[in-house]
XYZ file of C-alpha atoms in Angstrom:
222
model
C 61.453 -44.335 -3.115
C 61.851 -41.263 -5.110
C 61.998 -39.027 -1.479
C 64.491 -41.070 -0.222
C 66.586 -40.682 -3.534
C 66.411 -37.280 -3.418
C 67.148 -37.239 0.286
C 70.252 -38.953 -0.220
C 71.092 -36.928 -2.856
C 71.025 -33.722 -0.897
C 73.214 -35.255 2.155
C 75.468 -36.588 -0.546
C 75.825 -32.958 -2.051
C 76.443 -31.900 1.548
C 79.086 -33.961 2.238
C 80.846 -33.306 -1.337
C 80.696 -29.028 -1.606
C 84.070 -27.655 -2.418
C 85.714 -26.108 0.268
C 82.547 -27.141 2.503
C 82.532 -26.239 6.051
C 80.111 -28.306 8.472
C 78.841 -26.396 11.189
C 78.666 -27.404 15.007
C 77.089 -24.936 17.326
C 75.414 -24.007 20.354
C 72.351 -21.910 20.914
C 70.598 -19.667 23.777
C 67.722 -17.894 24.321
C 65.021 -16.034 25.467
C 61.267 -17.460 24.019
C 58.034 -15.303 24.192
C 55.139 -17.904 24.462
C 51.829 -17.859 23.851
C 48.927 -19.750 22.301
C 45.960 -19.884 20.036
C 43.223 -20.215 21.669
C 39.558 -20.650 19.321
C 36.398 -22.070 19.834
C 34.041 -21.921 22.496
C 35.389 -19.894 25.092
C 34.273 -17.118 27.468
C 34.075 -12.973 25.721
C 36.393 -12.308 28.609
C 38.895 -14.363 28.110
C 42.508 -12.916 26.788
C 45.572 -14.519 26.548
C 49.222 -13.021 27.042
C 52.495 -14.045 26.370
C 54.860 -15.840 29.145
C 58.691 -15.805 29.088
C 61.024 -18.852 29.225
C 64.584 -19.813 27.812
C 65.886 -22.139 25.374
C 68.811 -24.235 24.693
C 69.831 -26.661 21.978
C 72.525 -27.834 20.175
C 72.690 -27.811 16.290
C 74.412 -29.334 12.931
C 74.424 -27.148 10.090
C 74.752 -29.109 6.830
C 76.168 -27.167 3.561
C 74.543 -28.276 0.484
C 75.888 -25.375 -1.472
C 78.044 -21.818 -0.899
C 75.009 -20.344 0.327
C 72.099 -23.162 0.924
C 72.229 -25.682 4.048
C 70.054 -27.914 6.314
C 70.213 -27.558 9.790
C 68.514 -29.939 12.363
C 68.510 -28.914 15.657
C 67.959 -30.368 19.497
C 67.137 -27.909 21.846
C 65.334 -27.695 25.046
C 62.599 -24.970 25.376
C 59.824 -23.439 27.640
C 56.143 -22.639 25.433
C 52.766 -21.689 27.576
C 50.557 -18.676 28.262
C 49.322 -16.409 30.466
C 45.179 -16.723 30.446
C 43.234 -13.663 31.605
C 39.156 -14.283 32.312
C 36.356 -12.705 34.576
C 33.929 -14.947 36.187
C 31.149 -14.417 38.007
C 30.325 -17.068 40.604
C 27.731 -16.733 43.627
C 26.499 -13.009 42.837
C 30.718 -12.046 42.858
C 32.231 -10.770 40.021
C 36.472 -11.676 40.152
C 39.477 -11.522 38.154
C 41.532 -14.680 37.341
C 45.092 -15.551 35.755
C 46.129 -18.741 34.809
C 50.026 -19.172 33.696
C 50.761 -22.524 32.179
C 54.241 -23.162 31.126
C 55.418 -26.205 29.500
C 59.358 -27.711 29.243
C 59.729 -29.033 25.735
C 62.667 -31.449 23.893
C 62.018 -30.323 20.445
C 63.686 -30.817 17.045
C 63.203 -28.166 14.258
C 64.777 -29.515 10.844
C 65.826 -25.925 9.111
C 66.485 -25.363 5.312
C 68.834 -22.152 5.521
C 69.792 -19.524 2.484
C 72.713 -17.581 3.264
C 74.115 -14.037 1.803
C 76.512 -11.643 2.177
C 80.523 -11.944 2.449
C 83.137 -13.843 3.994
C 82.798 -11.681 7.551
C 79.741 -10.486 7.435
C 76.342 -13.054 6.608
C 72.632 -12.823 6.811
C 70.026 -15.977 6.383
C 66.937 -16.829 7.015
C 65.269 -19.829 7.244
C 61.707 -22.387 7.498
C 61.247 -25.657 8.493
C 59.314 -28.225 10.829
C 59.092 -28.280 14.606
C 58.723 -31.344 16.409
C 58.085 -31.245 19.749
C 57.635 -33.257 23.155
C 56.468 -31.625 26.428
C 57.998 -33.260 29.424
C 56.452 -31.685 32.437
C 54.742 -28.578 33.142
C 53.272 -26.097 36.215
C 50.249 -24.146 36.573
C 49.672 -21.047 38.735
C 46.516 -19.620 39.461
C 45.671 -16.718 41.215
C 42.364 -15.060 41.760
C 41.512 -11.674 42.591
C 38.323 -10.810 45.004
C 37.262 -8.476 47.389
C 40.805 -7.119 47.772
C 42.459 -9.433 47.840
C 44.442 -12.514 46.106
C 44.397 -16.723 46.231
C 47.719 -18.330 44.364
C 47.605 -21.864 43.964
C 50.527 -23.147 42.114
C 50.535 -26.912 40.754
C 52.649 -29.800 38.452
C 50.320 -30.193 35.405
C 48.477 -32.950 35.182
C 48.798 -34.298 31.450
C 46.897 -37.514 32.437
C 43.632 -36.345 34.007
C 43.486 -33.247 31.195
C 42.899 -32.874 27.732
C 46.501 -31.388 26.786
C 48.178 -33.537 24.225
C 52.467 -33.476 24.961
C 53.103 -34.186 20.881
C 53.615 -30.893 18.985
C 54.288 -30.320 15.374
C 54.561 -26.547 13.902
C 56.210 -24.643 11.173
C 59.444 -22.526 12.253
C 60.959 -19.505 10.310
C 62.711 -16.848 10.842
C 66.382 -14.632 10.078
C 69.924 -13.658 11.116
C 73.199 -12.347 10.979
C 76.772 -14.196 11.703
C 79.955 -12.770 12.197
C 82.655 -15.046 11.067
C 86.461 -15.919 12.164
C 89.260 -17.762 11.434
C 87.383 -21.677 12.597
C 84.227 -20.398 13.651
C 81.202 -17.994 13.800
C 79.064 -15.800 16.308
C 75.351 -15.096 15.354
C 72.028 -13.852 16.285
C 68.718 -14.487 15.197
C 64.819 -14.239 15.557
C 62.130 -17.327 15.180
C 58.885 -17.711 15.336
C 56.795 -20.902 15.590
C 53.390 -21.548 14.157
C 51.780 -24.271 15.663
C 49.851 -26.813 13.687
C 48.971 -29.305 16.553
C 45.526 -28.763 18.128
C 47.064 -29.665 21.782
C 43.589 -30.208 22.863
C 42.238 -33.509 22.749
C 38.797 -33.081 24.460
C 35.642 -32.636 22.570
C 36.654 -30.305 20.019
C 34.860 -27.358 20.529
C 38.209 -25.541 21.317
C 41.442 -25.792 19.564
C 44.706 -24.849 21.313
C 47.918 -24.237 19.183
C 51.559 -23.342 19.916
C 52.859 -20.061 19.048
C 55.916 -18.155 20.141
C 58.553 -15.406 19.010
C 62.426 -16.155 20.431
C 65.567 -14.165 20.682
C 68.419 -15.791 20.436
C 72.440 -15.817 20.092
C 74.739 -18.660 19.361
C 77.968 -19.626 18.190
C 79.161 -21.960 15.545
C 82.494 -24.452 15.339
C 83.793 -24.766 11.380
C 84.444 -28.077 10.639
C 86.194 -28.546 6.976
C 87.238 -31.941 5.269
């Protein structure tokens, strides 16, 4: 009882700030994936980052002059690029596995703003919820020369990868602001919490991810 009291209290003081302005926006970018990989694997294995985009929609939420909350929708693309060498029938060969993921996800953002009425920086932490929808899988081994690519849908029933994600999110930016609404840029970076692997825990797999990205933001006052 006492979060929900001061949950409504918060969206009350959002919805009661002098001179408030609610914020609609949208959001675009580019997302640097990778993932943290521990436990018992193989002393060759390395992973790298893959690139995807992301897309979303978001609400900021003023709860003061310079404090807001900002949920968020957005559609995004999280994975990795696995590097090992195996040695299999007296060959020794390379191989590279690139897993990449489509995610709905819905980060829930407390935001502290500075600076003046053009020019503002913020930065900002929250939680990450996340749902993967599909995903592919190339593989493509090197031997004798030469190369084997076999590219597939991944199969999230017959493996051990869970689709449920929850992480931390933070990160900073700068808006420009005119007369009704805003342009901005910023950086994130999500810390998975989920282990995504739901075999027999001797490995544990976990989001993480750096993203680029540029926006723009309708002002909405009442």
């Amino acid at each position: 009882m006492r979060k929900l009291t001061i949950l409504v209290m918060l969206l009350w003081g959002a919805l009661n700030v002098g001179n408030a302005q609610v914020g609609i926006g949208l959001r675009g970018g580019v997302n640097f994936a990778s993932q943290s990989i521990k436990g018992n694997i193989l002393d060759s294995f390395s992973v790298e980052n893959v690139t995807g985009i992301s897309a979303g929609l978001f609400v900021e939420l003023p709860v003061s002059e310079f404090f807001s909350i900002q949920p968020e929708f957005q559609f995004i693309q999280r994975g990795k690029k696995a590097i090992s060498t195996l040695q299999e029938g007296g060959l020794t060969f390379k191989r590279t596995t690139i897993e990449q993921f489509s995610y709905l996800e819905i980060p829930i953002l407390a935001k502290v703003k500075f600076g003046n009425d053009l020019i503002k920086g913020n930065f900002f932490a929250g939680p990450n919820f996340g749902y993967a929808l599909s995903g592919t899988e190339q593989e493509t081994t090197f031997i004798n020369g030469g190369e084997i690519v076999e590219e597939n849908e991944f199969d999230f029933e017959n493996s051990h990868y869970k689709r449920l994600d929850v992480g931390a999110l933070a990160g900073l930016g700068v808006s420009v602001h005119f007369e009704g609404f805003s342009v901005f840029a910023d950086y994130r970076y999500l810390f998975g919490l989920a282990d995504l692997d739901d075999g027999d825990g001797e490995v544990t797999v976990k989001n993480r991810g750096s993203n680029l990205g540029v926006g723009i933001a309708f002002e909405i006052g009442y």
